[in-house]
XYZ file of C-alpha atoms in Angstrom:
461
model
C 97.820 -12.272 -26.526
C 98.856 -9.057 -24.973
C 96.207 -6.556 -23.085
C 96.607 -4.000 -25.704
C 95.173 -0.960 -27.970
C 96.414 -1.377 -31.673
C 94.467 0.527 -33.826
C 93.446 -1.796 -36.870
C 93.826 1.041 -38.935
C 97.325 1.596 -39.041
C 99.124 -1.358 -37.134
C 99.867 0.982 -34.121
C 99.977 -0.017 -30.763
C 98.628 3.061 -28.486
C 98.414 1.313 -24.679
C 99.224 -1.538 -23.145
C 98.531 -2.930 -19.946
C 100.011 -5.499 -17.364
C 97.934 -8.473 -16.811
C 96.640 -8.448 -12.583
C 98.287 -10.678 -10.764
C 96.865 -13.566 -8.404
C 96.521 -11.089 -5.256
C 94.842 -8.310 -7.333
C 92.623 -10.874 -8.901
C 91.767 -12.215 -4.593
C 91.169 -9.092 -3.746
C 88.760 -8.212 -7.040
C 86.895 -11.647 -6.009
C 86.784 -10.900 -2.299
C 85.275 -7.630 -2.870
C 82.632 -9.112 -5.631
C 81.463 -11.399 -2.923
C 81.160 -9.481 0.019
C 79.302 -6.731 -2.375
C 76.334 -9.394 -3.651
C 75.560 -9.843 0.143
C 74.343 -6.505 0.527
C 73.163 -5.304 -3.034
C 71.197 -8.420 -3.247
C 69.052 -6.799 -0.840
C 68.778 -3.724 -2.403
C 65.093 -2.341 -3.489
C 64.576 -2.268 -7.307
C 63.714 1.407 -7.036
C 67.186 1.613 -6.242
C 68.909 -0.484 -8.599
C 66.892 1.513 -11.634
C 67.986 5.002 -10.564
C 71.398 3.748 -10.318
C 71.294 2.112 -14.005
C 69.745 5.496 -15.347
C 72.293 7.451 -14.057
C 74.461 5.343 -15.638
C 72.527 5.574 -18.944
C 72.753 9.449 -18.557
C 76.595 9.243 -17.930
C 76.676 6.666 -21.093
C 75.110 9.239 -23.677
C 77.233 12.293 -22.025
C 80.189 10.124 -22.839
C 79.184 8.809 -26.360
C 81.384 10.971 -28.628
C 84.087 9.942 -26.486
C 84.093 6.399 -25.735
C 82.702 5.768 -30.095
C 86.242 7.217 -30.271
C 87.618 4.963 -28.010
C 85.749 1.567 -29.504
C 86.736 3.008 -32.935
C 90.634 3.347 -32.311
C 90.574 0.117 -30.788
C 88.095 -2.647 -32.695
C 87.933 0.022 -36.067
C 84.142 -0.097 -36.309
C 82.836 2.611 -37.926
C 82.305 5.940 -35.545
C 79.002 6.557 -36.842
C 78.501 2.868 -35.606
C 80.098 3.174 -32.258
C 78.006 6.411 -31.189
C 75.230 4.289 -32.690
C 76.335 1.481 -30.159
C 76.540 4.155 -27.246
C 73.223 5.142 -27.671
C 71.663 1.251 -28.190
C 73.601 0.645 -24.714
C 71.843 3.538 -22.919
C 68.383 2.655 -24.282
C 68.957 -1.314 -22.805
C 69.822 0.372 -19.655
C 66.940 2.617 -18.930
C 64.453 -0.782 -20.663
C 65.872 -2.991 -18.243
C 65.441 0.168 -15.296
C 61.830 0.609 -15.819
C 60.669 -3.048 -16.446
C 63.126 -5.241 -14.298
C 60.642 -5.284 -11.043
C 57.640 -6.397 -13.431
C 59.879 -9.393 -15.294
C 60.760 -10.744 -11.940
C 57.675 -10.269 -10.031
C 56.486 -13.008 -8.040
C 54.206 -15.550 -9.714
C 51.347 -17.133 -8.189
C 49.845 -20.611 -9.544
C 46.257 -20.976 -10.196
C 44.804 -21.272 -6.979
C 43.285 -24.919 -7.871
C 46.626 -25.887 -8.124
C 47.720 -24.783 -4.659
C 44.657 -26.366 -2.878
C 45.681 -29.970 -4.940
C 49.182 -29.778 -3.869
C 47.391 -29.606 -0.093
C 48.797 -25.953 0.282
C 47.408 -22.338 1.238
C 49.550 -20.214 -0.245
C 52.709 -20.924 -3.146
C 54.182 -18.178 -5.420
C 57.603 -18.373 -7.650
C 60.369 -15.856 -6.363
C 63.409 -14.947 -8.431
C 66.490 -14.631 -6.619
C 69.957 -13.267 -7.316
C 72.551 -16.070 -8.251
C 75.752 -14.055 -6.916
C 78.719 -12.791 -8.968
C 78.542 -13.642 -12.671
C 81.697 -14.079 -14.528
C 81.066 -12.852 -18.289
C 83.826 -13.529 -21.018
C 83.348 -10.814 -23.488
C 84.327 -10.330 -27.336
C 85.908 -7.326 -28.922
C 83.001 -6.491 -31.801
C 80.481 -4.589 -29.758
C 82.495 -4.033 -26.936
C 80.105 -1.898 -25.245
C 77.197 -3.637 -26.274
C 78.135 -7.134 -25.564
C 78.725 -5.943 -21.892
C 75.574 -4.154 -21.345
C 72.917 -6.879 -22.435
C 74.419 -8.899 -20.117
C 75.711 -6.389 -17.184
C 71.924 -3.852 -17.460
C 69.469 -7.268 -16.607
C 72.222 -9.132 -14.183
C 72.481 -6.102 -12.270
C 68.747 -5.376 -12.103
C 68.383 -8.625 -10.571
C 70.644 -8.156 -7.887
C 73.622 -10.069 -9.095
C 77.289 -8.634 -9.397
C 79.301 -8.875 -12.207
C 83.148 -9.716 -12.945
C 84.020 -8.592 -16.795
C 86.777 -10.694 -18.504
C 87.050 -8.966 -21.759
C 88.663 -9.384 -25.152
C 92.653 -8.005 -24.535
C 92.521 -5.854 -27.521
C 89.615 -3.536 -26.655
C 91.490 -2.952 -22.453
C 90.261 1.119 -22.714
C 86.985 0.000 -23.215
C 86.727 -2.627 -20.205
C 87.908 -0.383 -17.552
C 85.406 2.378 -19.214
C 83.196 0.032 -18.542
C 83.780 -0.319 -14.611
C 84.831 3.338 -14.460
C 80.609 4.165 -15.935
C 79.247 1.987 -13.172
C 81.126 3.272 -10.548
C 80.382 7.110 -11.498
C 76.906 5.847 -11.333
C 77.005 5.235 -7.630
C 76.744 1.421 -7.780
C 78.081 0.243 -4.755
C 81.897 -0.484 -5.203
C 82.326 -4.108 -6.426
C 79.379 -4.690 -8.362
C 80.872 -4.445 -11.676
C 84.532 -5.289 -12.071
C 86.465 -5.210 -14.445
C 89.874 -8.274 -14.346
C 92.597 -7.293 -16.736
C 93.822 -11.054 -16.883
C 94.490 -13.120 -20.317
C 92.229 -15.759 -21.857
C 94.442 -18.623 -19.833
C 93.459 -17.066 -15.818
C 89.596 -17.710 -17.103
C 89.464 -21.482 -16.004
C 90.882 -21.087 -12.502
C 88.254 -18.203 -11.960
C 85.019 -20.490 -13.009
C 86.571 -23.004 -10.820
C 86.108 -20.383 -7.867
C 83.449 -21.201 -5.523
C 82.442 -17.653 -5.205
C 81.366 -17.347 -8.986
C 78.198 -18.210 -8.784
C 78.065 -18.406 -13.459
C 78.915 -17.382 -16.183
C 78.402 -16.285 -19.782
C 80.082 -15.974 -22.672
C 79.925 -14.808 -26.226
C 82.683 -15.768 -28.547
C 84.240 -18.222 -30.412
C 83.099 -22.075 -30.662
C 86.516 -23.289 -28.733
C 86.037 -20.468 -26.222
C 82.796 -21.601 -25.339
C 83.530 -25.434 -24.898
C 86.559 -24.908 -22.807
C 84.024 -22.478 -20.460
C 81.480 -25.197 -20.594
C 83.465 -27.565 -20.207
C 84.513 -26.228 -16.999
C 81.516 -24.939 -16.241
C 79.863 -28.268 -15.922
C 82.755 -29.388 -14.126
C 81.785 -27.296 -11.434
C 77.874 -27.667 -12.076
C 77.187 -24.241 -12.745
C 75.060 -22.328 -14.754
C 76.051 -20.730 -18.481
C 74.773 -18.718 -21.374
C 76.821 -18.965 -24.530
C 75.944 -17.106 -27.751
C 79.117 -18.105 -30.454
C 79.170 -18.119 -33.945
C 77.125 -17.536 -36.812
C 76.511 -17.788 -40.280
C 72.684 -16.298 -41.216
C 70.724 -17.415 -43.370
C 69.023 -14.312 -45.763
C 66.474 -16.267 -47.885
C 64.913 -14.673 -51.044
C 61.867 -15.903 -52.770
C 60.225 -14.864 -56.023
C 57.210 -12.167 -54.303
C 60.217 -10.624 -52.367
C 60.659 -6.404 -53.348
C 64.227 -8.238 -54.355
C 65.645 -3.800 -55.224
C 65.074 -3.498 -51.198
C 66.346 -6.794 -50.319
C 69.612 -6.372 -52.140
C 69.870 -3.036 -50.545
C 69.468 -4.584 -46.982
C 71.395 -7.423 -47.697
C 74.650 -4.989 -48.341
C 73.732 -3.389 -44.807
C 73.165 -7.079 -42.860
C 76.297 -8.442 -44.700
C 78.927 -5.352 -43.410
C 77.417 -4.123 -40.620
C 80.456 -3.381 -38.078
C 82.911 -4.182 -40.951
C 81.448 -7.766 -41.652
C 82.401 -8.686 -37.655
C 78.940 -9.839 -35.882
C 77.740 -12.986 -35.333
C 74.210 -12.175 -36.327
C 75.184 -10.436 -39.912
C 73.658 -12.284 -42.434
C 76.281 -14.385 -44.418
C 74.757 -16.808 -46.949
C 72.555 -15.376 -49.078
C 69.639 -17.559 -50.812
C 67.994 -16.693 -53.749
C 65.466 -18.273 -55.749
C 66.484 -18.938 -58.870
C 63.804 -16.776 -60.675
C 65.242 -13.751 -58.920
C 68.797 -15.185 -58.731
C 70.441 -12.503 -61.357
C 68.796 -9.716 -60.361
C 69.235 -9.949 -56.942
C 72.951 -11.001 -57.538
C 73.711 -7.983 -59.923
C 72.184 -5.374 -57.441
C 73.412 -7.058 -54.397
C 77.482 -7.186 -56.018
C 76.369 -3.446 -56.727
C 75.600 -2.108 -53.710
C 78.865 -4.259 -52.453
C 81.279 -2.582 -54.882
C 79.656 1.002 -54.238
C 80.481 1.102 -50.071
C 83.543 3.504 -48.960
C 86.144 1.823 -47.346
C 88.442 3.661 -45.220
C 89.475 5.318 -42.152
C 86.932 4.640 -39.443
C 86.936 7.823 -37.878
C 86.011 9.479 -40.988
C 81.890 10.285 -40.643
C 81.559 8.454 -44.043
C 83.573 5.731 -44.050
C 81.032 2.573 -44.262
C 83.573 -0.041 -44.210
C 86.609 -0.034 -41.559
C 89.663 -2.296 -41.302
C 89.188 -5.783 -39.440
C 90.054 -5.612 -35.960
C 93.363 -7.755 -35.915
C 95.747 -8.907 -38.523
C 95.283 -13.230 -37.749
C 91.619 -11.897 -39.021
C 92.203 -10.578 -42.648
C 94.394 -13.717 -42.668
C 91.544 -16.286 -41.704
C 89.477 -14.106 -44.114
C 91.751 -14.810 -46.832
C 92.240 -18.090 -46.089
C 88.316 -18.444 -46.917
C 87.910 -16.768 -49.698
C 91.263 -18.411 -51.374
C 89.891 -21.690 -50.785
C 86.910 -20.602 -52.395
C 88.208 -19.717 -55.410
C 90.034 -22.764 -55.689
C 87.090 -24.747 -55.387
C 85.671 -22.968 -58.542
C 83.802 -19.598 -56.494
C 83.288 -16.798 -58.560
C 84.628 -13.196 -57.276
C 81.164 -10.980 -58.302
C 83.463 -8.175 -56.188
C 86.262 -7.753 -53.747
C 88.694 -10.901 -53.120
C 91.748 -8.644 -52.780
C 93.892 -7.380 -50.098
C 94.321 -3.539 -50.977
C 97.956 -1.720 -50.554
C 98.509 0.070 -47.633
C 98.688 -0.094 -43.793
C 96.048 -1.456 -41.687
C 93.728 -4.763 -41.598
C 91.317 -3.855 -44.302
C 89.406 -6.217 -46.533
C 86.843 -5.255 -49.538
C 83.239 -5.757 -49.406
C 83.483 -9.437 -51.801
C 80.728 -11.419 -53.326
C 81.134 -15.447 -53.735
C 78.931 -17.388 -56.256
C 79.011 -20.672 -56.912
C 79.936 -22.169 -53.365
C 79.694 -25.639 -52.781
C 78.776 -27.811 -49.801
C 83.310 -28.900 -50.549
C 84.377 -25.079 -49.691
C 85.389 -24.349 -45.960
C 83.490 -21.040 -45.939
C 80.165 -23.276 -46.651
C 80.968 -24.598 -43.341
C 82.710 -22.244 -41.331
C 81.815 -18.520 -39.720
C 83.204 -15.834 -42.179
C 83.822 -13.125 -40.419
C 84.617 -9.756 -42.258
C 82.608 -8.465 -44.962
C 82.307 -11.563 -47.564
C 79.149 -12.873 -48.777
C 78.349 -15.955 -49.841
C 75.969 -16.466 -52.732
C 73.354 -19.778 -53.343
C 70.785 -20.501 -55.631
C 67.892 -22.229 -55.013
C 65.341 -23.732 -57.073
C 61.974 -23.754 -54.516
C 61.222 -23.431 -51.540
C 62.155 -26.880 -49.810
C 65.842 -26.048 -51.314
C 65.771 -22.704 -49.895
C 65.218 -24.501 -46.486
C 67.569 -27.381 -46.973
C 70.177 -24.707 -48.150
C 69.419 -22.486 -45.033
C 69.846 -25.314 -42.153
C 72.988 -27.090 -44.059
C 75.004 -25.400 -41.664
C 76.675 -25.920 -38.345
C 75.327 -23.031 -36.600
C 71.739 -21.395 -35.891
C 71.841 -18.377 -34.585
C 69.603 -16.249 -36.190
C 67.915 -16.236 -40.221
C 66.637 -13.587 -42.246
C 63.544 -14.414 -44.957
C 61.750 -11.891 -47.601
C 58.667 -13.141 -48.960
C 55.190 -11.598 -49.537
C 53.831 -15.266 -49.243
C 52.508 -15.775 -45.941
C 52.331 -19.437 -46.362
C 56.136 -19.519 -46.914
C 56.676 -16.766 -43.860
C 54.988 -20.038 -42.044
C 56.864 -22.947 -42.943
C 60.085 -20.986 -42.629
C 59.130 -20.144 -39.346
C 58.346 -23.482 -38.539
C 61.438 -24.986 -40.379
C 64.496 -22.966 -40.003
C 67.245 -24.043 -37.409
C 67.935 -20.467 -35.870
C 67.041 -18.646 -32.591
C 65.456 -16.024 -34.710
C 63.270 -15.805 -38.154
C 63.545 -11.728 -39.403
C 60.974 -11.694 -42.155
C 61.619 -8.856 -44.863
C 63.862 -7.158 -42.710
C 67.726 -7.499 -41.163
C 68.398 -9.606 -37.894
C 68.904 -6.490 -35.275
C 68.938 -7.005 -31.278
C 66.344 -5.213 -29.008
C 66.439 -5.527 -24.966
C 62.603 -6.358 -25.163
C 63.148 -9.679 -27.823
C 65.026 -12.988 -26.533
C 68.224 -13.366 -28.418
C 70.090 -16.465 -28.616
C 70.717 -19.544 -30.724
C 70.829 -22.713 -31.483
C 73.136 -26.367 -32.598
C 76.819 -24.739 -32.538
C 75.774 -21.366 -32.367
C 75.146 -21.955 -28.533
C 72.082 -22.144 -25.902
C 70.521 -19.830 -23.045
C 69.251 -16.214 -24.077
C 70.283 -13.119 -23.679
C 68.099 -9.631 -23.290
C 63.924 -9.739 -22.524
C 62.865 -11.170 -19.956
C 63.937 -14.538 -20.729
C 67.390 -13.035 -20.296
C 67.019 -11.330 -16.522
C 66.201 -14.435 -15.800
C 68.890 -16.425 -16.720
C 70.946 -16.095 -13.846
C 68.280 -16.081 -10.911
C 67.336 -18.729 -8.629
C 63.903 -19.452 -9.512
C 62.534 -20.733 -5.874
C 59.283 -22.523 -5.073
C 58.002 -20.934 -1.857
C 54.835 -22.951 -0.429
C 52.712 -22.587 2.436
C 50.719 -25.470 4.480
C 47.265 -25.639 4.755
C-alpha cells in the first residue's frame, strides 16, 4: 500500500511520500535509544510541562489538523476538531496525574517484617522505546492514548502509522517536537506494513502496541513473543447494544443511530448488533431505521454533514460484500443497502433484520455504518445473543432493572458494560478487550502502566 493522502471523498490522491530506507530507519532507532537514556531520568515536573505545552500547541492547531484528518480518513470535521480537543484533554489528564499513578507502593508493613525485611516498596520504571502500530480512524487519537501515558512514564516512542493518513503522522512528531521534548522521543517511521517485523525483532525496542486488524495483531504477536516482549493489542469489534422492556427505548433508538455511525460507522467500539427485546422489538426498530434514514450524508468538510465517505475504496467493497451476503441469506434492508452515484467511498446509514447465526456479518466486524438488528425473547437470550460473537471489546445495555444491569455486568464477554448510555473512551477509565478483540489496556492508570518495569526493591533487616 502506498504512503499516501487520497481523499475518500473524491478518489484524489493529494501527497505521497517515499517509504525511509534501512539507514534512515538506523539512524531513527539509534537516536530513539540514546534519547530513553537520558529522558528516563527526567523529573515528572518536567515531563508534564512538556505534554501541556503540547496540549496548548494541539488546541491552537485544531482547525487545522481536523482539516487535515478530514481530507485524509473523511471523518466528519465537526468530529475531527472534536478529536483535537479529546487529544488535548488526555494530554493535560495524563500531565497532572502521571506522578500519583506511578508512585511508589509500599506493602503493609507486616508483610515486610514476614518476608525478614526493613524496608520494600514497588517502583515503576520506564521500559525503553515503544514501537506502536497505529490505525487510520482516529488518527490523532489512537496516537495520543498511547504516546500522552508512555511518555509520562519516561519511555520513548517510535509511531508506525496507517500509510493513508502520512500528514497526520509526521503532525504528530512535528507537535512533540514544538513542545520541546527532547529530540527522539517521539518518532515518527514512514515505512510500509512489511518493515514492521524486522523492527520488533530489534533489540532496542523494548514493546509494542497495536490497534488494528485481527491479522495485524497476530503477525505482531506473533513476533512479539518470538522475541519475549511485551504487547497491548486492542483489534476488532462488534458491540453489543442490548434493549430490554423498562428501557426509555425513544432515547435508546436515538443513541443507537449516534453509537452505530459515529466516525462514519469506522470504530471498533461503535455499537454494531443491536438487541431488542421482543416486547419493544418494533418500536425500537421503526425509530431506530428512522433516525438511520434521516442522517445527511455528504461532504465531510461541510459543518453538517453527519455521515462521510469510508476511508478507502477495498472498504465500501468489504462493506458490500456483508451486507450482499446478508440479503442473500434472507436479511431485510429496514434502510440503506445501496451504493449511491457519484465519486467517493460513501455508503448509506443501512438497517439489517433478520440476521442469522449463517450470515458472515453475524460473525465478522462490519465496519461502516450498517447495523445489525436481533430479537430477543428474555433476558438469558439477550445474553446468549450478546456473547455469540468472536470479539469482546466493549457492550452497551439500557435497562431501568437493576437486577438485569447486574447479571449483564456479570455475564457479558466485553472489556466494558455502558449501561443506558454509548461506549465512549475517557483517559481516567481502562479501555481494552477481550477473546479476539485483544488483551492489555489502554488509558487510566492501568494503561501508564503497561509498559513499565514494575520492580521489587527490598531492604534487609
Amino acid at each position: 500500500m502506498p504512503i499516501a493522502t487520497v481523499n475518500p471523498a473524491n478518489g484524489e490522491t493529494l501527497k505521497t511520500y517515499e517509504a525511509m530506507g534501512e539507514e534512515e530507519l538506523e539512524r531513527r532507532l539509534q537516536l530513539a535509544e540514546a534519547t530513553f537514556r537520558t529522558y528516563r531520568t527526567t523529573a515528572f515536573a518536567e515531563r508534564a510541562r512538556l505534554l501541556n505545552r503540547a496540549a496548548d500547541l494541539l488546541d491552537e492547531d485544531a482547525p487545522e489538523i481536523a482539516r487535515v484528518m478530514t481530507t485524509e480518513m473523511g471523518k466528519p470535521v465537526k468530529q475531527a476538531r472534536a478529536e483535537a480537543a479529546k487529544c488535548a484533554k488526555a494530554m493535560r489528564w495524563y500531565a497532572e496525574r502521571a506522578e500519583g499513578l506511578l508512585a511508589d507502593e509500599e506493602p503493609a508493613e507486616s508483610d515486610v517484617t514476614d518476608s525478614g525485611g526493613s524496608r520494600a516498596l514497588v517502583r515503576y520504571r520506564p521500559l525503553g522505546p515503544v514501537l506502536a502500530v497505529m490505525p487510520w480512524n482516529f488518527p490523532l487519537w489512537q496516537v495520543v492514548r498511547f504516546a500522552a501515558p508512555a511518555l509520562m512514564a519516561g519511555n520513548v516512542g517510535l509511531l508506525k502509522h496507517a500509510s493513508n493518513v502520512p500528514q497526520t503522522a509526521l503532525y504528530l512528531e512535528d507537535l512533540f517536537h514544538r513542545a520541546g521534548f527532547p529530540e527522539g522521543c517521539f518518532q515518527t517511521l514512514l515505512i510500509g506494513s512489511g518493515a514492521v517485523d524486522d523492527i520488533l525483532r530489534d533489540d532496542r525496542v523494548k514493546a509494542a502496541t497495536l490497534t488494528g486488524s485481527e491479522p495485524a495483531g497476530r503477525a505482531v504477536a506473533a513476533t512479539s513473543g518470538q522475541m519475549i516482549k511485551k504487547t497491548v493489542l486492542e483489534l476488532g469489534g462488534s458491540d453489543p447494544f442490548v434493549v430490554m422492556p423498562s428501557a426509555d427505548v425513544d432515547r435508546a433508538a436515538e443513541v443507537a443511530v449516534t453509537a452505530r455511525v459515529q466516525n462514519n460507522g469506522q470504530s471498533c467500539i461503535a455499537a454494531k448488533r443491536f438487541i431488542v427485546h421482543t416486547d419493544v422489538y418494533d418500536r425500537f426498530a421503526e425509530r431506530f431505521a428512522e433516525g438511520m434514514r434521516a442522517l445527511k450524508v455528504g461532504d465531510p468538510l461541510e459543518e453538517d454533514t453527519e455521515v462521510g465517505p469510508l476511508a478507502s475504496e477495498s472498504g465500501r467493497e468489504d462493506l458490500e460484500e456483508l451486507v450482499d451476503d446478508a440479503r442473500r441469506g434472507g436479511a431485510t434492508v429496514l434502510c440503506g443497502g445501496e451504493r449511491p452515484q457519484g465519486p467517493g467511498w460513501y455508503y448509506p446509514p443501512t438497517v439489517l433484520a433478520g440476521v442469522t447465526r449463517e450470515m458472515r456479518i453475524h460473525r465478522e466486524e462490519a465496519f461502516g455504518p450498517v447495523a445489525t438488528l436481533y430479537r430477543a425473547g428474555d433476558l438469558d437470550e439477550a445474553v446468549l445473543l450478546a456473547n455469540d460473537s468472536p470479539f469482546g471489546l466493549s457492550s452497551n445495555v439500557w435497562t431501568r432493572d437493576e437486577a438485569e444491569v447486574d447479571r449483564f455486568v456479570r455475564d457479558l464477554e466485553a472489556g466494558g458494560v455502558f449501561v443506558n448510555g454509548m461506549t465512549a473512551s475517557h483517559p481516567a477509565f481502562p479501555f481494552g478487550g477481550v477473546k479476539r478483540s485483544g488483551y492489555g489496556r489502554e488509558l487510566s492508570g492501568h494503561g501508564i502502566r503497561e509498559f513499565c518495569n514494575i520492580t521489587t526493591v527490598w531492604h534487609g533487616a
